Structure formats: structure tokens, C-alpha cells
Amino acid sequence: MKKVSLQSMNAKLDRVLRNQERLLRTEQDVEREEHEELRGEARAEQELKKLERLEQEIERQVEPHPLRRITTKDVARGAIGAFVGTVAHYTFIYGIKAAELITVARAALLFPLSLLVGGVFLYATGFRKVQDPKLLWFLPVRLVVLAITAVVTSCLVLAIFTPNFGHTFTESFKQVATVSLSAIIGACTADILGKD
């Protein structure tokens, strides 16, 4: 049997210990790098989530809101609704009879009344659901476009179906005023029901 000297054994043990220390340091370095990677991944995920939220916010702000723009389709829908509102049950005939009985001042009051009814109608059926308060400013713009469409359509219906429309300004004014209430209700109904 070969005798191993104490010095040789100590030297071997020292090498083993040094190797173990090197392995421990390497392992600690690897763990530190892994920890850094995990923290980097967590930060990257947080940044990604922030970017996704920002992207959604930008998409919400950029995409056109259907109530924010007025197109020719909106005017056409309003005109069809005003036409139906004016012609339905021959409303224009009753409007002409009512126009004979009222004064010009009362007829003039029918236009703001029509706007008020149309505004309440639009708000109650469509704009009430709007979450963004910035869009509510658009209600009067949309209402004015629909009111103008209703008045123009009322004039056309009266010109087509009433032979004496347009002979005198006061009678024509009173006739349009009496028919405009049903026309604006029809225009607002068609506008709300016709949304995509």
C-alpha cells in the first residue's frame, strides 16, 4: 500500500476547495444574471402593458366616433325621415289647416319648439349613452343639420303636394312652421334608427 503524505493530501484538498469556491462564485454569478434577466423581463412586461394601454387609448382617440361626423348618409337619412314624418297620415294637410288658424308670431315659435323637441329626442335616444362629455357639444350641430334638412324637406313636400305653396311668404312661412315639428321628429328618428 502506498502512503499518501499529509502535504499531498492538503494540496489536493486545497485544490478541491478552490474548485468549489470557483464553482460557487460561478453559480452565484449565474444566479445573479438569471435574477437580472428575470427583473429585465418583468420590466419589459410592464413596459409592454403600458404600451398596449397607450395603443388602446390612441386608437380610442383616433377612430372617428359615429356621432362626431356628419355625412351625406346622415343628411339623406334625415331627409327620408322628414319626408315620412311630413307625408305620413297626410300631416302636411293638417299643417296647412293649422297654418290658416295661427299668426306669424305663433308660427315663428314653432321653429324653436321643433328644435327643442328634436334636441330632447336626440339626447334621450342617442346622446344620453355617450360617455365622453366632449362629444355632447356635437348634439347642437347635429340637431341644426337635421332641422335644416327637415325644413328643406318640408318645403319640398309642400311644394309638391300643395299647389298654392310659395305664393305668399307669410302663408308659406306658417305652413312650413306647422309641418316642421313632425318633420324634425321624423328626421331625428331616421337619424337614430339608421346608425350602422
Tab-separated table of N, CA and C in Angstrom, residues 75-171:
chain	number	residue	atom	x	y	z
A	75	VAL	N	-77.521	63.118	-43.778
A	75	VAL	CA	-78.469	64.079	-44.350
A	75	VAL	C	-79.550	63.333	-45.136
A	76	ALA	N	-79.154	62.301	-45.883
A	76	ALA	CA	-80.144	61.521	-46.647
A	76	ALA	C	-81.119	60.820	-45.712
A	77	ARG	N	-80.600	60.230	-44.634
A	77	ARG	CA	-81.482	59.585	-43.654
A	77	ARG	C	-82.441	60.592	-43.037
A	78	GLY	N	-81.894	61.773	-42.694
A	78	GLY	CA	-82.735	62.821	-42.120
A	78	GLY	C	-83.810	63.276	-43.096
A	79	ALA	N	-83.435	63.400	-44.373
A	79	ALA	CA	-84.413	63.826	-45.386
A	79	ALA	C	-85.513	62.788	-45.564
A	80	ILE	N	-85.123	61.522	-45.576
A	80	ILE	CA	-86.134	60.453	-45.711
A	80	ILE	C	-87.041	60.450	-44.492
A	81	GLY	N	-86.458	60.577	-43.310
A	81	GLY	CA	-87.265	60.618	-42.088
A	81	GLY	C	-88.186	61.826	-42.053
A	82	ALA	N	-87.668	62.991	-42.492
A	82	ALA	CA	-88.505	64.193	-42.525
A	82	ALA	C	-89.629	64.040	-43.542
A	83	PHE	N	-89.302	63.425	-44.673
A	83	PHE	CA	-90.321	63.191	-45.692
A	83	PHE	C	-91.426	62.287	-45.149
A	84	VAL	N	-91.017	61.189	-44.501
A	84	VAL	CA	-92.003	60.268	-43.918
A	84	VAL	C	-92.789	60.971	-42.822
A	85	GLY	N	-92.098	61.764	-41.966
A	85	GLY	CA	-92.781	62.480	-40.895
A	85	GLY	C	-93.765	63.495	-41.412
A	86	THR	N	-93.456	64.100	-42.541
A	86	THR	CA	-94.344	65.121	-43.103
A	86	THR	C	-95.499	64.502	-43.889
A	87	VAL	N	-95.209	63.460	-44.643
A	87	VAL	CA	-96.221	62.870	-45.515
A	87	VAL	C	-97.087	61.839	-44.781
A	88	ALA	N	-96.534	61.218	-43.727
A	88	ALA	CA	-97.272	60.166	-43.016
A	88	ALA	C	-98.620	60.713	-42.545
A	89	HIS	N	-99.628	59.970	-42.829
A	89	HIS	CA	-101.012	60.332	-42.468
A	89	HIS	C	-101.384	61.720	-42.976
A	90	TYR	N	-100.739	62.134	-44.053
A	90	TYR	CA	-101.004	63.440	-44.656
A	90	TYR	C	-100.902	64.565	-43.627
A	91	THR	N	-99.831	64.536	-42.852
A	91	THR	CA	-99.589	65.548	-41.823
A	91	THR	C	-99.543	66.940	-42.432
A	92	PHE	N	-99.029	67.039	-43.649
A	92	PHE	CA	-98.916	68.358	-44.256
A	92	PHE	C	-100.284	68.995	-44.484
A	93	ILE	N	-101.328	68.171	-44.710
A	93	ILE	CA	-102.680	68.724	-44.896
A	93	ILE	C	-103.161	69.357	-43.595
A	94	TYR	N	-102.948	68.659	-42.479
A	94	TYR	CA	-103.329	69.223	-41.180
A	94	TYR	C	-102.455	70.427	-40.842
A	95	GLY	N	-101.204	70.378	-41.276
A	95	GLY	CA	-100.314	71.526	-41.064
A	95	GLY	C	-100.795	72.747	-41.813
A	96	ILE	N	-101.292	72.547	-43.029
A	96	ILE	CA	-101.805	73.672	-43.826
A	96	ILE	C	-103.052	74.250	-43.172
A	97	LYS	N	-103.935	73.372	-42.671
A	97	LYS	CA	-105.146	73.857	-41.987
A	97	LYS	C	-104.778	74.605	-40.704
A	98	ALA	N	-103.807	74.080	-39.963
A	98	ALA	CA	-103.379	74.750	-38.732
A	98	ALA	C	-102.706	76.081	-39.060
A	99	ALA	N	-101.992	76.157	-40.188
A	99	ALA	CA	-101.321	77.399	-40.576
A	99	ALA	C	-102.315	78.512	-40.842
A	100	GLU	N	-103.526	78.173	-41.315
A	100	GLU	CA	-104.545	79.190	-41.563
A	100	GLU	C	-105.058	79.799	-40.268
A	101	LEU	N	-104.958	79.046	-39.174
A	101	LEU	CA	-105.529	79.481	-37.902
A	101	LEU	C	-104.546	80.209	-36.983
A	102	ILE	N	-103.252	80.171	-37.288
A	102	ILE	CA	-102.283	80.786	-36.369
A	102	ILE	C	-101.677	82.040	-36.971
A	103	THR	N	-101.089	82.838	-36.090
A	103	THR	CA	-100.435	84.070	-36.530
A	103	THR	C	-98.981	83.760	-36.907
A	104	VAL	N	-98.328	84.732	-37.519
A	104	VAL	CA	-96.934	84.574	-37.903
A	104	VAL	C	-96.060	84.438	-36.648
A	105	ALA	N	-96.412	85.175	-35.582
A	105	ALA	CA	-95.631	85.096	-34.340
A	105	ALA	C	-95.702	83.681	-33.749
A	106	ARG	N	-96.880	83.107	-33.748
A	106	ARG	CA	-97.009	81.731	-33.236
A	106	ARG	C	-96.290	80.740	-34.146
A	107	ALA	N	-96.350	80.982	-35.420
A	107	ALA	CA	-95.638	80.105	-36.359
A	107	ALA	C	-94.134	80.196	-36.107
A	108	ALA	N	-93.651	81.409	-35.830
A	108	ALA	CA	-92.223	81.575	-35.556
A	108	ALA	C	-91.824	80.831	-34.285
A	109	LEU	N	-92.712	80.722	-33.316
A	109	LEU	CA	-92.427	79.979	-32.086
A	109	LEU	C	-92.347	78.474	-32.327
A	110	LEU	N	-92.958	78.005	-33.410
A	110	LEU	CA	-92.914	76.568	-33.702
A	110	LEU	C	-91.509	76.099	-34.092
A	111	PHE	N	-90.698	76.983	-34.677
A	111	PHE	CA	-89.337	76.576	-35.051
A	111	PHE	C	-88.461	76.279	-33.824
A	112	PRO	N	-88.396	77.177	-32.823
A	112	PRO	CA	-87.622	76.812	-31.622
A	112	PRO	C	-88.223	75.616	-30.880
A	113	LEU	N	-89.552	75.512	-30.913
A	113	LEU	CA	-90.196	74.355	-30.277
A	113	LEU	C	-89.771	73.064	-30.988
A	114	SER	N	-89.703	73.103	-32.304
A	114	SER	CA	-89.247	71.941	-33.072
A	114	SER	C	-87.808	71.589	-32.718
A	115	LEU	N	-86.954	72.619	-32.601
A	115	LEU	CA	-85.560	72.376	-32.214
A	115	LEU	C	-85.485	71.761	-30.817
A	116	LEU	N	-86.292	72.272	-29.897
A	116	LEU	CA	-86.292	71.745	-28.531
A	116	LEU	C	-86.728	70.286	-28.513
A	117	VAL	N	-87.813	69.981	-29.211
A	117	VAL	CA	-88.305	68.598	-29.274
A	117	VAL	C	-87.262	67.697	-29.933
A	118	GLY	N	-86.664	68.157	-31.030
A	118	GLY	CA	-85.625	67.371	-31.697
A	118	GLY	C	-84.417	67.154	-30.801
A	119	GLY	N	-84.010	68.191	-30.059
A	119	GLY	CA	-82.874	68.066	-29.143
A	119	GLY	C	-83.134	67.068	-28.031
A	120	VAL	N	-84.315	67.149	-27.445
A	120	VAL	CA	-84.679	66.191	-26.390
A	120	VAL	C	-84.726	64.784	-26.965
A	121	PHE	N	-85.280	64.666	-28.153
A	121	PHE	CA	-85.387	63.359	-28.806
A	121	PHE	C	-84.003	62.763	-29.075
A	122	LEU	N	-83.101	63.568	-29.649
A	122	LEU	CA	-81.746	63.071	-29.931
A	122	LEU	C	-81.015	62.707	-28.648
A	123	TYR	N	-81.124	63.573	-27.632
A	123	TYR	CA	-80.408	63.302	-26.379
A	123	TYR	C	-80.949	62.040	-25.711
A	124	ALA	N	-82.267	61.920	-25.668
A	124	ALA	CA	-82.878	60.783	-24.958
A	124	ALA	C	-82.626	59.465	-25.670
A	125	THR	N	-82.479	59.495	-26.980
A	125	THR	CA	-82.342	58.227	-27.699
A	125	THR	C	-80.918	57.888	-28.117
A	126	GLY	N	-80.022	58.859	-28.170
A	126	GLY	CA	-78.687	58.535	-28.655
A	126	GLY	C	-77.563	59.134	-27.849
A	127	PHE	N	-77.619	60.428	-27.610
A	127	PHE	CA	-76.507	61.110	-26.964
A	127	PHE	C	-76.441	60.830	-25.470
A	128	ARG	N	-77.516	60.373	-24.868
A	128	ARG	CA	-77.508	60.072	-23.435
A	128	ARG	C	-76.520	58.951	-23.136
A	129	LYS	N	-76.318	58.049	-24.086
A	129	LYS	CA	-75.424	56.912	-23.890
A	129	LYS	C	-73.962	57.273	-24.100
A	130	VAL	N	-73.688	58.479	-24.567
A	130	VAL	CA	-72.310	58.895	-24.838
A	130	VAL	C	-71.597	59.110	-23.513
A	131	GLN	N	-70.446	58.423	-23.342
A	131	GLN	CA	-69.679	58.514	-22.101
A	131	GLN	C	-68.765	59.739	-22.085
A	132	ASP	N	-68.252	60.119	-23.246
A	132	ASP	CA	-67.302	61.214	-23.335
A	132	ASP	C	-68.047	62.552	-23.363
A	133	PRO	N	-67.880	63.394	-22.325
A	133	PRO	CA	-68.609	64.670	-22.299
A	133	PRO	C	-68.202	65.615	-23.423
A	134	LYS	N	-67.012	65.398	-24.008
A	134	LYS	CA	-66.587	66.259	-25.113
A	134	LYS	C	-67.466	66.070	-26.340
A	135	LEU	N	-68.102	64.909	-26.450
A	135	LEU	CA	-68.952	64.654	-27.626
A	135	LEU	C	-70.308	65.346	-27.517
A	136	LEU	N	-70.702	65.757	-26.314
A	136	LEU	CA	-72.018	66.375	-26.152
A	136	LEU	C	-72.118	67.717	-26.875
A	137	TRP	N	-70.976	68.370	-27.117
A	137	TRP	CA	-71.022	69.629	-27.857
A	137	TRP	C	-71.531	69.402	-29.267
A	138	PHE	N	-71.442	68.164	-29.731
A	138	PHE	CA	-71.832	67.853	-31.101
A	138	PHE	C	-73.348	67.746	-31.257
A	139	LEU	N	-74.071	67.593	-30.174
A	139	LEU	CA	-75.538	67.482	-30.228
A	139	LEU	C	-76.169	68.680	-30.932
A	140	PRO	N	-75.844	69.931	-30.570
A	140	PRO	CA	-76.469	71.061	-31.279
A	140	PRO	C	-76.126	71.107	-32.769
A	141	VAL	N	-74.899	70.736	-33.123
A	141	VAL	CA	-74.506	70.750	-34.540
A	141	VAL	C	-75.352	69.749	-35.322
A	142	ARG	N	-75.443	68.537	-34.781
A	142	ARG	CA	-76.235	67.502	-35.443
A	142	ARG	C	-77.702	67.916	-35.522
A	143	LEU	N	-78.210	68.514	-34.449
A	143	LEU	CA	-79.608	68.951	-34.407
A	143	LEU	C	-79.878	70.027	-35.451
A	144	VAL	N	-78.972	70.984	-35.592
A	144	VAL	CA	-79.170	72.056	-36.579
A	144	VAL	C	-79.171	71.481	-37.999
A	145	VAL	N	-78.259	70.549	-38.266
A	145	VAL	CA	-78.239	69.924	-39.598
A	145	VAL	C	-79.551	69.200	-39.869
A	146	LEU	N	-80.038	68.457	-38.859
A	146	LEU	CA	-81.315	67.745	-39.037
A	146	LEU	C	-82.484	68.719	-39.167
A	147	ALA	N	-82.460	69.836	-38.427
A	147	ALA	CA	-83.539	70.822	-38.514
A	147	ALA	C	-83.569	71.479	-39.890
A	148	ILE	N	-82.384	71.821	-40.407
A	148	ILE	CA	-82.330	72.420	-41.754
A	148	ILE	C	-82.823	71.405	-42.786
A	149	THR	N	-82.413	70.155	-42.627
A	149	THR	CA	-82.877	69.103	-43.535
A	149	THR	C	-84.393	68.964	-43.460
A	150	ALA	N	-84.938	69.016	-42.242
A	150	ALA	CA	-86.390	68.885	-42.055
A	150	ALA	C	-87.137	70.053	-42.701
A	151	VAL	N	-86.615	71.272	-42.553
A	151	VAL	CA	-87.285	72.449	-43.133
A	151	VAL	C	-87.230	72.385	-44.659
A	152	VAL	N	-86.073	72.026	-45.210
A	152	VAL	CA	-85.946	71.937	-46.673
A	152	VAL	C	-86.874	70.852	-47.211
A	153	THR	N	-86.917	69.713	-46.531
A	153	THR	CA	-87.800	68.631	-46.966
A	153	THR	C	-89.267	69.040	-46.845
A	154	SER	N	-89.601	69.748	-45.772
A	154	SER	CA	-90.979	70.241	-45.610
A	154	SER	C	-91.356	71.163	-46.761
A	155	CYS	N	-90.431	72.044	-47.138
A	155	CYS	CA	-90.697	72.942	-48.272
A	155	CYS	C	-90.922	72.144	-49.556
A	156	LEU	N	-90.087	71.120	-49.767
A	156	LEU	CA	-90.256	70.293	-50.970
A	156	LEU	C	-91.591	69.558	-50.973
A	157	VAL	N	-91.954	68.968	-49.834
A	157	VAL	CA	-93.234	68.241	-49.749
A	157	VAL	C	-94.398	69.193	-49.986
A	158	LEU	N	-94.340	70.365	-49.348
A	158	LEU	CA	-95.428	71.335	-49.544
A	158	LEU	C	-95.468	71.835	-50.987
A	159	ALA	N	-94.305	72.013	-51.601
A	159	ALA	CA	-94.278	72.463	-52.998
A	159	ALA	C	-94.837	71.392	-53.933
A	160	ILE	N	-94.583	70.117	-53.608
A	160	ILE	CA	-95.073	69.030	-54.470
A	160	ILE	C	-96.575	68.819	-54.299
A	161	PHE	N	-97.034	68.778	-53.048
A	161	PHE	CA	-98.419	68.389	-52.779
A	161	PHE	C	-99.395	69.552	-52.623
A	162	THR	N	-98.909	70.774	-52.508
A	162	THR	CA	-99.803	71.923	-52.314
A	162	THR	C	-99.567	72.919	-53.442
A	163	PRO	N	-100.547	73.082	-54.298
A	163	PRO	CA	-100.339	73.949	-55.471
A	163	PRO	C	-100.118	75.424	-55.113
A	164	ASN	N	-100.698	75.919	-54.019
A	164	ASN	CA	-100.564	77.349	-53.715
A	164	ASN	C	-99.405	77.658	-52.771
A	165	PHE	N	-98.528	76.674	-52.503
A	165	PHE	CA	-97.377	76.930	-51.642
A	165	PHE	C	-96.393	77.846	-52.351
A	166	GLY	N	-95.937	78.853	-51.647
A	166	GLY	CA	-94.955	79.778	-52.196
A	166	GLY	C	-95.542	81.024	-52.817
A	167	HIS	N	-96.880	81.141	-52.876
A	167	HIS	CA	-97.488	82.345	-53.465
A	167	HIS	C	-97.295	83.556	-52.558
A	168	THR	N	-97.526	83.364	-51.264
A	168	THR	CA	-97.272	84.462	-50.318
A	168	THR	C	-96.288	83.959	-49.264
A	169	PHE	N	-95.396	84.853	-48.870
A	169	PHE	CA	-94.357	84.458	-47.922
A	169	PHE	C	-94.939	84.096	-46.557
A	170	THR	N	-95.878	84.904	-46.067
A	170	THR	CA	-96.403	84.659	-44.715
A	170	THR	C	-97.134	83.327	-44.642
A	171	GLU	N	-97.949	83.016	-45.634
A	171	GLU	CA	-98.678	81.739	-45.620
A	171	GLU	C	-97.690	80.565	-45.746
